[in-house]
């Protein structure tokens, strides 16, 4: 049985169609990533999965339970981290955990083993008010609060936004361990290096799932010749490449710019740029990353 | 010689026995895109508050836009722009009202505000959104508008504190192209980010660990120095050993 199934979900806010005919199957124990721009419908989908929002159309089941009829039972098996910091800022770390545990009829001492390896990292600050924690610590506390009632499904809405690169890496190592314990995890993220760590990724745009595949599958389907280029000056180079006939797109990508152009046009581009006065030109074919695929899908 | 936008020496801030910012010394040239990186808790925010004239250093000195950090905080505030993810625009005000408000606060002459607002909205292709409440704008638009508002009084330096937090790859790139345009016009950009690919877009980058600047150079030289293939590897190598990571 799949942990999560949605059938033809649609939802509107007034005239805005937030979700359109979303059908998904997520097997138990999968780490499933959702990517898409702000307003693509990620949070709406997550609110429906957590029974906080009833969709206009369609049906959701979690572990076979119906999201409308069995919402009480579902809330007991789902842990949810909303996009915005959702804890009580005036309560301490420990008080927040005790509160969330008591809501689910358990206690911190009873279920501490579930969160042990995360909680030890924030325990030195257990008497600090949640509002006074740093970004990474807040997210670790929020994850502890989402796990304290032993859920079998975790729904995480951009859990690492505002978190530094070291803490982000730790956070995803924690998610990998939870997945190994059999917990099904659905997470959205604006970081494509995190999306790469998921078993499968769904790309959402304007309420529609455009694409669902494994990270490798997404990269394998890129299907266009991709190049990296560097030259002086870099800023102007962006527009110079974009203006060259046949270039589909060109964008900054870390230390170089990436662009798509037919292989038999590359020498002409090089000659053209050198004639325009670009120095230290370096140009080579590269393999696409998830982020290249995201940029392609966003513009298709 | 290029005039300096920031010239900072031994900048230190203590809170009781805790040294949040520990003897920072660095210079930033005019028109430079300077990446100010560090883990949560490394002391970046405290340093930025001092550089913006909002807090006084315990020790050290410096010039920001040519003004003394200790004695000319008001002149500094008028010469800089500031944008952060947490605070930039008023959600309950319309687009034009936000521009008008911040232009007034920063002392843009009254008769210039209307024509410059028109020009800005035109440049951003926002003219149709003039009367839209900021709350109703998509995140990417809000960020572009916030950046434009921070630039509206033509400051010498703009501080961008995690301007692209939580933004998708397409919108982040659009935002960075605005940063490039501002830099090409001679504005100095002082940027914090947790996206290490964005560190590559900076002319130079500093990395703070436990209140100190542990590395400062161009991205290319930092990668060479740490024998790393990406800025993420450089950051991980330095920040992994932080004792204060995430504790503040």
Short mmCIF file of C-alpha atoms in Angstrom, two decimals:
data_model
loop_
_atom_site.label_atom_id
_atom_site.label_comp_id
_atom_site.label_asym_id
_atom_site.label_seq_id
_atom_site.Cartn_x
_atom_site.Cartn_y
_atom_site.Cartn_z
CA UNK A 1 0.00 0.00 0.00
CA UNK A 2 1.20 3.50 -0.79
CA UNK A 3 1.68 5.81 2.19
CA UNK A 4 0.18 8.73 0.29
CA UNK A 5 -2.21 8.80 -2.65
CA UNK A 6 -3.90 11.79 -4.17
CA UNK A 7 -6.48 11.49 -6.94
CA UNK A 8 -7.23 14.47 -9.18
CA UNK A 9 -6.82 17.13 -6.50
CA UNK A 10 -7.92 20.64 -7.43
CA UNK A 11 -8.26 23.70 -5.26
CA UNK A 12 -9.07 27.38 -5.79
CA UNK A 13 -8.68 30.48 -3.65
CA UNK A 14 -11.30 32.75 -5.20
CA UNK A 15 -10.26 33.18 -8.82
CA UNK A 16 -6.80 31.71 -8.27
CA UNK A 17 -6.45 28.06 -9.11
CA UNK A 18 -3.82 26.86 -6.63
CA UNK A 19 -3.88 23.17 -7.59
CA UNK A 20 -5.09 21.51 -10.76
CA UNK A 21 -5.72 17.79 -11.14
CA UNK A 22 -2.83 16.60 -8.96
CA UNK A 23 -2.45 12.82 -8.83
CA UNK A 24 0.41 11.31 -6.84
CA UNK A 25 1.40 7.96 -5.35
CA UNK A 26 4.14 7.92 -2.73
CA UNK A 27 5.20 4.51 -1.39
CA UNK A 28 5.95 3.98 2.26
CA UNK A 29 9.51 4.95 3.25
CA UNK A 30 10.09 7.22 0.28
CA UNK A 31 11.77 10.61 0.59
CA UNK A 32 9.74 12.65 -1.89
CA UNK A 33 10.75 16.17 -2.91
CA UNK A 34 8.46 18.90 -4.23
CA UNK A 35 10.01 21.82 -6.10
CA UNK A 36 8.46 24.87 -7.74
CA UNK A 37 8.35 28.66 -7.54
CA UNK A 38 6.59 30.65 -4.83
CA UNK A 39 2.87 30.36 -5.54
CA UNK A 40 3.19 27.09 -7.49
CA UNK A 41 0.87 25.32 -5.03
CA UNK A 42 3.36 23.47 -2.79
CA UNK A 43 1.97 24.73 0.51
CA UNK A 44 -1.63 24.19 -0.61
CA UNK A 45 -0.79 20.58 -1.45
CA UNK A 46 0.83 20.13 1.96
CA UNK A 47 -2.13 21.65 3.79
CA UNK A 48 -4.42 19.20 2.01
CA UNK A 49 -2.14 16.23 2.83
CA UNK A 50 -2.19 17.22 6.51
CA UNK A 51 -6.04 17.54 6.53
CA UNK A 52 -5.85 21.27 7.30
CA UNK A 53 -7.53 22.14 4.03
CA UNK A 54 -10.32 20.28 2.25
CA UNK A 55 -9.74 20.29 -1.52
CA UNK A 56 -12.48 21.55 -3.86
CA UNK A 57 -12.14 18.36 -5.86
CA UNK A 58 -10.34 15.05 -5.58
CA UNK A 59 -9.44 12.65 -2.85
CA UNK A 60 -6.45 11.97 -0.56
CA UNK A 61 -5.56 8.87 1.40
CA UNK A 62 -2.74 8.43 3.90
CA UNK A 63 -1.97 4.83 4.87
CA UNK A 64 -5.39 4.02 3.41
CA UNK A 65 -7.21 6.56 5.60
CA UNK A 66 -9.42 9.13 3.90
CA UNK A 67 -8.26 12.71 4.51
CA UNK A 68 -11.79 14.06 5.00
CA UNK A 69 -13.60 11.22 6.74
CA UNK A 70 -10.68 9.98 8.86
CA UNK A 71 -8.96 13.30 9.55
CA UNK A 72 -8.60 12.60 13.27
CA UNK A 73 -6.79 9.32 12.67
CA UNK A 74 -4.59 10.94 10.02
CA UNK A 75 -3.52 13.75 12.33
CA UNK A 76 -2.19 11.10 14.71
CA UNK A 77 0.08 9.59 12.05
CA UNK A 78 1.26 12.80 10.36
CA UNK A 79 4.00 15.16 11.49
CA UNK A 80 3.94 18.60 9.87
CA UNK A 81 6.44 21.45 9.68
CA UNK A 82 4.70 24.45 8.10
CA UNK A 83 6.69 26.91 6.01
CA UNK A 84 6.62 29.64 8.57
CA UNK A 85 8.11 29.09 11.99
CA UNK A 86 5.19 27.49 13.78
CA UNK A 87 6.38 27.10 17.36
CA UNK A 88 5.53 29.24 20.34
CA UNK A 89 8.22 31.91 20.54
CA UNK A 90 7.47 32.74 24.17
CA UNK A 91 7.84 29.12 25.28
CA UNK A 92 11.23 27.55 25.84
CA UNK A 93 12.60 24.72 23.73
CA UNK A 94 11.56 22.21 26.37
CA UNK A 95 8.10 23.74 26.88
CA UNK A 96 7.38 23.64 23.16
CA UNK A 97 8.23 19.95 23.03
CA UNK A 98 6.18 19.16 26.12
CA UNK A 99 3.25 21.08 24.68
CA UNK A 100 3.27 19.27 21.34
CA UNK A 101 3.73 15.93 23.10
CA UNK A 102 0.78 16.58 25.43
CA UNK A 103 -1.50 17.56 22.53
CA UNK A 104 -0.97 14.03 21.20
CA UNK A 105 -1.41 12.42 24.60
CA UNK A 106 2.22 11.56 25.12
CA UNK A 107 5.18 13.18 26.90
CA UNK A 108 8.73 14.20 26.16
CA UNK A 109 10.15 11.56 28.49
CA UNK A 110 7.98 8.82 26.97
CA UNK A 111 8.96 9.51 23.34
CA UNK A 112 12.36 11.05 23.77
CA UNK A 113 14.08 8.14 21.99
CA UNK A 114 12.30 9.13 18.75
CA UNK A 115 14.06 12.48 18.63
CA UNK A 116 17.17 11.63 20.63
CA UNK A 117 19.85 12.32 18.00
CA UNK A 118 18.30 15.65 16.99
CA UNK A 119 17.31 16.71 20.49
CA UNK A 120 20.83 16.31 21.91
CA UNK A 121 21.90 19.11 19.57
CA UNK A 122 19.39 21.58 20.96
CA UNK A 123 19.20 20.28 24.52
CA UNK A 124 21.94 22.64 25.79
CA UNK A 125 19.47 25.43 25.01
CA UNK A 126 16.35 23.75 26.40
CA UNK A 127 15.60 26.72 28.66
CA UNK A 128 15.96 29.27 25.87
CA UNK A 129 12.81 30.77 24.36
CA UNK A 130 12.14 29.46 20.87
CA UNK A 131 12.01 33.02 19.46
CA UNK A 132 15.63 33.48 20.48
CA UNK A 133 17.01 30.47 18.62
CA UNK A 134 19.02 30.77 15.40
CA UNK A 135 17.56 29.62 12.09
CA UNK A 136 19.08 26.13 12.16
CA UNK A 137 18.11 25.52 15.77
CA UNK A 138 14.53 26.63 15.21
CA UNK A 139 14.19 24.15 12.38
CA UNK A 140 15.66 21.32 14.44
CA UNK A 141 13.22 22.13 17.24
CA UNK A 142 10.32 22.26 14.77
CA UNK A 143 11.37 18.84 13.45
CA UNK A 144 11.48 17.45 17.00
CA UNK A 145 7.98 18.84 17.63
CA UNK A 146 6.75 17.24 14.39
CA UNK A 147 8.25 13.86 15.41
CA UNK A 148 7.32 13.71 19.09
CA UNK A 149 4.09 11.74 18.51
CA UNK A 150 5.84 9.05 16.43
CA UNK A 151 4.27 9.87 13.05
CA UNK A 152 4.72 7.50 10.10
CA UNK A 153 4.43 10.35 7.56
CA UNK A 154 6.35 13.64 7.74
CA UNK A 155 5.31 16.68 5.69
CA UNK A 156 8.00 19.39 5.65
CA UNK A 157 7.33 22.73 3.97
CA UNK A 158 10.71 24.31 3.10
CA UNK A 159 12.34 23.10 6.32
CA UNK A 160 15.79 24.57 5.59
CA UNK A 161 14.97 28.09 4.44
CA UNK A 162 17.21 30.55 6.31
CA UNK A 163 19.47 27.75 7.54
CA UNK A 164 23.23 27.91 6.91
CA UNK A 165 24.96 25.33 4.65
CA UNK A 166 26.47 23.30 7.50
CA UNK A 167 23.15 22.96 9.33
CA UNK A 168 21.35 22.22 6.06
CA UNK A 169 23.63 19.29 5.42
CA UNK A 170 23.04 18.00 8.97
CA UNK A 171 19.30 18.43 8.57
CA UNK A 172 19.23 16.28 5.43
CA UNK A 173 21.38 13.63 7.09
CA UNK A 174 18.71 13.49 9.79
CA UNK A 175 16.00 13.08 7.13
CA UNK A 176 17.94 10.21 5.53
CA UNK A 177 18.07 8.43 8.90
CA UNK A 178 14.34 8.92 9.47
CA UNK A 179 13.65 7.50 6.04
CA UNK A 180 15.75 4.44 6.87
CA UNK A 181 13.46 3.91 9.84
CA UNK A 182 10.57 3.59 7.39
CA UNK A 183 9.07 7.06 7.81
CA UNK A 184 7.62 8.50 4.60
CA UNK A 185 8.83 12.06 4.04
CA UNK A 186 7.49 14.73 1.69
CA UNK A 187 9.58 17.90 1.65
CA UNK A 188 9.61 21.05 -0.46
CA UNK A 189 12.81 23.02 -0.97
CA UNK A 190 14.21 25.93 -2.99
CA UNK A 191 17.67 24.25 -2.85
CA UNK A 192 18.32 21.97 -5.79
CA UNK A 193 21.23 20.25 -4.01
CA UNK A 194 18.63 19.07 -1.47
CA UNK A 195 16.21 17.95 -4.18
CA UNK A 196 19.00 15.73 -5.50
CA UNK A 197 18.97 13.82 -2.20
CA UNK A 198 15.34 12.76 -2.62
CA UNK A 199 14.22 9.38 -4.02
CA UNK A 200 11.83 11.15 -6.39
CA UNK A 201 11.03 14.75 -7.18
CA UNK A 202 7.81 16.37 -8.39
CA UNK A 203 8.06 19.67 -10.24
CA UNK A 204 5.03 21.87 -9.63
CA UNK A 205 4.15 24.91 -11.74
CA UNK A 206 0.97 26.97 -11.51
CA UNK A 207 -0.75 24.21 -9.61
CA UNK A 208 0.11 21.46 -12.08
CA UNK A 209 2.61 18.65 -11.63
CA UNK A 210 4.69 18.96 -14.79
CA UNK A 211 7.01 16.12 -14.06
CA UNK A 212 7.78 13.41 -11.49
CA UNK A 213 10.91 11.29 -11.63
CA UNK A 214 14.06 10.20 -9.81
CA UNK A 215 16.88 12.78 -9.74
CA UNK A 216 18.83 10.65 -12.23
CA UNK A 217 15.76 10.27 -14.45
CA UNK A 218 15.22 14.03 -14.51
CA UNK A 219 18.83 14.68 -15.47
CA UNK A 220 18.76 11.91 -18.12
CA UNK A 221 15.76 13.53 -19.79
CA UNK A 222 17.36 16.95 -20.15
CA UNK A 223 17.90 16.19 -23.82
CA UNK A 224 19.77 19.31 -24.95
CA UNK A 225 23.47 20.07 -25.41
CA UNK A 226 24.60 22.11 -22.40
CA UNK A 227 27.79 24.16 -22.08
CA UNK A 228 29.62 26.10 -19.38
CA UNK A 229 31.36 29.32 -20.34
CA UNK A 230 33.60 31.82 -18.56
CA UNK A 231 35.21 34.98 -19.96
CA UNK A 232 35.99 38.55 -18.96
CA UNK A 233 33.79 40.43 -18.29
CA UNK A 234 31.30 37.91 -16.85
CA UNK A 235 28.27 40.20 -16.34
CA UNK A 236 28.11 41.41 -19.95
CA UNK A 237 28.83 37.90 -21.23
CA UNK A 238 25.39 36.79 -20.05
CA UNK A 239 23.57 39.03 -22.53
CA UNK A 240 26.16 38.52 -25.26
CA UNK A 241 25.55 34.76 -25.23
CA UNK A 242 21.77 35.20 -24.98
CA UNK A 243 21.77 37.38 -28.11
CA UNK A 244 23.64 34.82 -30.19
CA UNK A 245 21.29 33.15 -32.72
CA UNK A 246 20.34 29.63 -31.66
CA UNK A 247 21.00 30.03 -27.92
CA UNK A 248 17.88 28.80 -26.11
CA UNK A 249 18.83 30.09 -22.68
CA UNK A 250 21.86 31.33 -20.78
CA UNK A 251 22.05 31.87 -17.02
CA UNK A 252 24.60 32.37 -14.27
CA UNK A 253 25.58 29.13 -12.59
CA UNK A 254 28.15 29.54 -9.82
CA UNK A 255 31.56 30.27 -11.31
CA UNK A 256 30.40 29.99 -14.95
CA UNK A 257 27.36 30.65 -17.13
CA UNK A 258 25.44 27.72 -18.58
CA UNK A 259 23.79 27.84 -21.99
CA UNK A 260 22.13 25.59 -24.54
CA UNK A 261 23.20 25.68 -28.18
CA UNK A 262 23.51 23.11 -30.99
CA UNK A 263 27.02 21.59 -31.05
CA UNK A 264 27.73 22.71 -34.64
CA UNK A 265 27.22 26.37 -33.62
CA UNK A 266 29.78 26.42 -30.81
CA UNK A 267 32.78 27.42 -32.92
CA UNK A 268 30.77 30.27 -34.42
CA UNK A 269 29.85 31.48 -30.92
CA UNK A 270 33.48 31.39 -29.83
CA UNK A 271 34.58 33.40 -32.86
CA UNK A 272 31.74 35.87 -32.34
CA UNK A 273 32.60 36.47 -28.66
CA UNK A 274 36.32 36.85 -29.34
CA UNK A 275 35.54 39.40 -32.06
CA UNK A 276 33.45 41.30 -29.47
CA UNK A 277 36.50 41.57 -27.22
CA UNK A 278 35.85 38.88 -24.59
CA UNK A 279 39.08 37.61 -23.02
CA UNK A 280 40.12 34.34 -21.39
CA UNK A 281 37.26 32.52 -23.05
CA UNK A 282 36.72 29.00 -21.74
CA UNK A 283 33.93 26.86 -23.06
CA UNK A 284 33.14 23.21 -22.48
CA UNK A 285 30.25 20.74 -22.73
CA UNK A 286 28.85 19.67 -19.34
CA UNK A 287 26.32 17.31 -17.79
CA UNK A 288 23.13 19.01 -16.54
CA UNK A 289 22.26 19.15 -12.84
CA UNK A 290 18.80 19.17 -11.27
CA UNK A 291 19.02 22.96 -11.21
CA UNK A 292 19.62 23.10 -14.98
CA UNK A 293 16.55 20.90 -15.41
CA UNK A 294 14.52 23.15 -13.11
CA UNK A 295 15.47 26.20 -15.17
CA UNK A 296 14.55 24.42 -18.38
CA UNK A 297 11.17 23.23 -17.09
CA UNK A 298 10.36 26.69 -15.69
CA UNK A 299 10.71 28.26 -19.10
CA UNK A 300 9.16 25.52 -21.22
CA UNK B 1 43.30 54.26 -6.59
CA UNK B 2 39.72 53.10 -6.23
CA UNK B 3 38.01 54.93 -3.39
CA UNK B 4 36.85 52.62 -0.62
CA UNK B 5 33.19 52.07 0.22
CA UNK B 6 34.09 50.42 3.52
CA UNK B 7 37.36 50.64 5.41
CA UNK B 8 37.07 48.68 8.64
CA UNK B 9 39.76 48.14 11.27
CA UNK B 10 39.62 45.88 14.32
CA UNK B 11 35.87 46.14 14.60
CA UNK B 12 34.80 44.41 17.82
CA UNK B 13 31.50 44.07 19.66
CA UNK B 14 31.17 42.52 23.09
CA UNK B 15 27.99 41.77 24.99
CA UNK B 16 29.19 41.28 28.57
CA UNK B 17 31.82 38.56 28.45
CA UNK B 18 30.69 37.38 25.01
CA UNK B 19 32.59 38.66 21.97
CA UNK B 20 30.08 38.58 19.11
CA UNK B 21 32.35 40.31 16.60
CA UNK B 22 36.08 39.89 17.07
CA UNK B 23 38.54 42.34 15.44
CA UNK B 24 37.20 42.47 11.89
CA UNK B 25 39.54 44.23 9.47
CA UNK B 26 38.61 44.52 5.78
CA UNK B 27 38.10 46.92 2.92
CA UNK B 28 35.48 46.97 0.19
CA UNK B 29 36.00 48.97 -3.02
CA UNK B 30 33.29 51.07 -4.64
CA UNK B 31 31.20 49.09 -7.08
CA UNK B 32 32.33 45.79 -5.60
CA UNK B 33 29.95 42.91 -4.87
CA UNK B 34 31.18 41.73 -1.49
CA UNK B 35 29.87 38.44 -0.08
CA UNK B 36 29.72 38.38 3.73
CA UNK B 37 29.28 34.71 4.62
CA UNK B 38 29.12 32.77 7.85
CA UNK B 39 27.09 30.16 9.68
CA UNK B 40 24.04 31.13 11.74
CA UNK B 41 25.50 32.63 14.89
CA UNK B 42 28.89 33.58 13.46
CA UNK B 43 28.27 37.29 14.16
CA UNK B 44 27.22 38.56 10.72
CA UNK B 45 24.07 40.32 11.86
CA UNK B 46 25.83 42.08 14.72
CA UNK B 47 28.54 43.27 12.32
CA UNK B 48 26.00 44.50 9.77
CA UNK B 49 24.12 46.45 12.45
CA UNK B 50 27.34 48.29 13.28
CA UNK B 51 28.20 48.91 9.62
CA UNK B 52 24.72 50.40 9.09
CA UNK B 53 25.15 52.80 12.00
CA UNK B 54 22.54 51.06 14.17
CA UNK B 55 24.92 49.86 16.86
CA UNK B 56 28.25 51.17 18.17
CA UNK B 57 31.38 49.02 18.21
CA UNK B 58 33.02 48.23 21.55
CA UNK B 59 36.42 48.57 19.92
CA UNK B 60 37.87 49.38 16.53
CA UNK B 61 37.01 51.97 13.94
CA UNK B 62 36.01 52.34 10.37
CA UNK B 63 34.67 54.43 7.55
CA UNK B 64 31.44 53.55 5.75
CA UNK B 65 30.82 55.61 2.59
CA UNK B 66 33.55 57.88 3.94
CA UNK B 67 31.81 58.51 7.29
CA UNK B 68 33.12 57.58 10.70
CA UNK B 69 31.33 54.64 12.32
CA UNK B 70 31.62 56.12 15.79
CA UNK B 71 30.74 59.75 15.20
CA UNK B 72 28.74 59.97 11.96
CA UNK B 73 26.08 57.28 12.24
CA UNK B 74 23.36 59.58 10.86
CA UNK B 75 25.35 60.39 7.72
CA UNK B 76 26.02 56.68 7.25
CA UNK B 77 22.31 55.86 7.47
CA UNK B 78 21.58 58.39 4.72
CA UNK B 79 24.31 56.99 2.44
CA UNK B 80 23.25 53.36 2.55
CA UNK B 81 20.32 51.21 1.52
CA UNK B 82 19.24 48.10 3.40
CA UNK B 83 17.14 45.10 2.51
CA UNK B 84 16.59 41.91 4.45
CA UNK B 85 14.25 39.02 4.06
CA UNK B 86 12.70 39.79 7.44
CA UNK B 87 12.13 43.50 7.00
CA UNK B 88 11.90 45.39 3.79
CA UNK B 89 8.41 46.50 2.79
CA UNK B 90 5.09 47.15 4.50
CA UNK B 91 2.68 44.42 3.44
CA UNK B 92 -0.40 46.54 4.18
CA UNK B 93 0.70 49.41 1.95
CA UNK B 94 0.35 49.59 -1.80
CA UNK B 95 3.35 49.42 -4.10
CA UNK B 96 3.45 53.20 -4.68
CA UNK B 97 2.87 53.90 -0.98
CA UNK B 98 5.90 51.84 -0.01
CA UNK B 99 8.08 53.68 -2.52
CA UNK B 100 6.73 57.04 -1.32
CA UNK B 101 7.26 56.17 2.35
CA UNK B 102 10.86 55.01 2.02
CA UNK B 103 11.74 57.85 -0.38
CA UNK B 104 10.49 60.29 2.25
CA UNK B 105 12.36 58.59 5.09
CA UNK B 106 15.61 58.73 3.11
CA UNK B 107 15.11 62.39 2.23
CA UNK B 108 14.50 62.17 -1.53
CA UNK B 109 13.32 65.68 -2.57
CA UNK B 110 9.53 65.79 -2.72
CA UNK B 111 9.22 66.87 -6.36
CA UNK B 112 11.52 64.05 -7.52
CA UNK B 113 9.54 61.25 -5.91
CA UNK B 114 6.66 61.06 -8.41
CA UNK B 115 8.71 61.06 -11.63
CA UNK B 116 11.24 58.63 -10.19
CA UNK B 117 8.43 56.35 -9.02
CA UNK B 118 7.02 56.30 -12.56
CA UNK B 119 10.44 55.54 -14.02
CA UNK B 120 11.05 52.75 -11.52
CA UNK B 121 7.66 51.08 -12.06
CA UNK B 122 8.22 51.28 -15.79
CA UNK B 123 11.69 49.73 -15.53
CA UNK B 124 10.36 46.89 -13.36
CA UNK B 125 7.30 46.40 -15.62
CA UNK B 126 5.27 47.02 -12.45
CA UNK B 127 3.12 49.88 -13.72
CA UNK B 128 -0.04 47.74 -13.60
CA UNK B 129 0.74 46.86 -9.96
CA UNK B 130 1.08 50.47 -8.74
CA UNK B 131 -2.04 50.18 -6.55
CA UNK B 132 -1.56 46.55 -5.51
CA UNK B 133 -1.02 45.80 -1.83
CA UNK B 134 2.49 44.45 -1.35
CA UNK B 135 0.99 41.48 0.52
CA UNK B 136 -0.64 40.31 -2.72
CA UNK B 137 2.60 40.27 -4.75
CA UNK B 138 4.45 37.00 -5.40
CA UNK B 139 7.61 36.64 -3.30
CA UNK B 140 9.94 37.22 -6.25
CA UNK B 141 8.23 40.51 -7.12
CA UNK B 142 8.34 41.66 -3.51
CA UNK B 143 12.07 41.06 -3.45
CA UNK B 144 12.67 42.97 -6.66
CA UNK B 145 10.58 45.85 -5.38
CA UNK B 146 12.33 45.79 -1.99
CA UNK B 147 15.72 45.97 -3.68
CA UNK B 148 14.58 48.83 -5.90
CA UNK B 149 13.24 50.69 -2.86
CA UNK B 150 16.59 50.19 -1.11
CA UNK B 151 18.27 51.78 -4.15
CA UNK B 152 15.71 54.55 -4.66
CA UNK B 153 17.58 57.31 -2.80
CA UNK B 154 20.73 56.43 -4.79
CA UNK B 155 22.82 55.22 -1.88
CA UNK B 156 26.53 54.47 -2.29
CA UNK B 157 26.25 51.12 -0.54
CA UNK B 158 23.39 48.64 -0.25
CA UNK B 159 23.36 45.96 2.42
CA UNK B 160 21.46 42.84 1.37
CA UNK B 161 20.86 40.44 4.25
CA UNK B 162 19.83 37.06 2.80
CA UNK B 163 17.86 38.74 0.03
CA UNK B 164 17.09 35.48 -1.77
CA UNK B 165 16.16 33.24 1.18
CA UNK B 166 13.49 30.72 0.19
CA UNK B 167 13.41 31.81 -3.44
CA UNK B 168 13.37 29.38 -6.36
CA UNK B 169 16.31 29.11 -8.84
CA UNK B 170 14.67 31.23 -11.55
CA UNK B 171 13.75 34.16 -9.30
CA UNK B 172 17.15 34.08 -7.58
CA UNK B 173 18.86 34.57 -10.91
CA UNK B 174 16.59 37.46 -11.86
CA UNK B 175 17.46 39.05 -8.53
CA UNK B 176 21.19 38.61 -9.10
CA UNK B 177 20.96 40.23 -12.50
CA UNK B 178 19.56 43.30 -10.71
CA UNK B 179 22.55 43.15 -8.37
CA UNK B 180 24.91 43.03 -11.36
CA UNK B 181 23.21 46.07 -12.92
CA UNK B 182 23.52 48.05 -9.69
CA UNK B 183 27.20 47.09 -9.35
CA UNK B 184 27.88 48.05 -12.97
CA UNK B 185 26.44 51.50 -12.15
CA UNK B 186 28.98 51.84 -9.34
CA UNK B 187 26.83 50.89 -6.32
CA UNK B 188 28.64 48.80 -3.70
CA UNK B 189 26.76 45.64 -2.72
CA UNK B 190 27.35 44.00 0.65
CA UNK B 191 25.53 40.66 0.52
CA UNK B 192 24.89 37.77 2.90
CA UNK B 193 23.57 34.49 1.55
CA UNK B 194 23.28 30.83 2.43
CA UNK B 195 23.36 29.84 -1.26
CA UNK B 196 26.95 28.96 -2.03
CA UNK B 197 26.49 29.28 -5.80
CA UNK B 198 25.66 32.94 -5.09
CA UNK B 199 28.98 33.28 -3.28
CA UNK B 200 30.52 32.63 -6.70
CA UNK B 201 28.71 35.69 -8.10
CA UNK B 202 30.57 37.98 -5.68
CA UNK B 203 33.82 39.75 -6.56
CA UNK B 204 35.22 38.84 -3.16
CA UNK B 205 33.92 36.82 -0.25
CA UNK B 206 34.65 36.79 3.47
CA UNK B 207 33.75 33.85 5.69
CA UNK B 208 33.12 34.50 9.36
CA UNK B 209 33.57 31.78 11.98
CA UNK B 210 32.94 32.42 15.68
CA UNK B 211 33.07 36.21 15.31
CA UNK B 212 36.23 36.36 13.20
CA UNK B 213 36.87 36.61 9.49
CA UNK B 214 38.70 33.36 8.78
CA UNK B 215 39.02 33.78 5.01
CA UNK B 216 38.71 36.67 2.58
CA UNK B 217 39.51 36.59 -1.13
CA UNK B 218 38.01 36.09 -4.57
CA UNK B 219 36.00 32.87 -4.93
CA UNK B 220 38.62 31.48 -7.33
CA UNK B 221 41.51 32.07 -4.92
CA UNK B 222 39.56 30.72 -1.95
CA UNK B 223 38.84 27.51 -3.84
CA UNK B 224 42.52 27.22 -4.74
CA UNK B 225 43.58 27.94 -1.16
CA UNK B 226 41.31 25.22 0.24
CA UNK B 227 41.84 22.83 -2.69
CA UNK B 228 38.05 22.84 -3.11
CA UNK B 229 35.91 22.49 -6.22
CA UNK B 230 33.08 24.71 -4.96
CA UNK B 231 32.43 27.50 -2.49
CA UNK B 232 30.22 25.08 -0.58
CA UNK B 233 33.30 22.91 0.09
CA UNK B 234 35.26 25.99 1.23
CA UNK B 235 32.42 27.00 3.54
CA UNK B 236 32.02 23.49 4.97
CA UNK B 237 35.78 23.22 5.59
CA UNK B 238 35.79 26.44 7.60
CA UNK B 239 32.42 26.49 9.32
CA UNK B 240 32.35 22.84 10.30
CA UNK B 241 34.82 23.60 13.08
CA UNK B 242 32.85 26.51 14.49
CA UNK B 243 32.18 26.15 18.19
CA UNK B 244 29.42 28.73 18.09
CA UNK B 245 27.57 27.40 15.06
CA UNK B 246 23.89 27.74 15.63
CA UNK B 247 24.05 28.60 19.29
CA UNK B 248 22.93 32.21 18.91
#
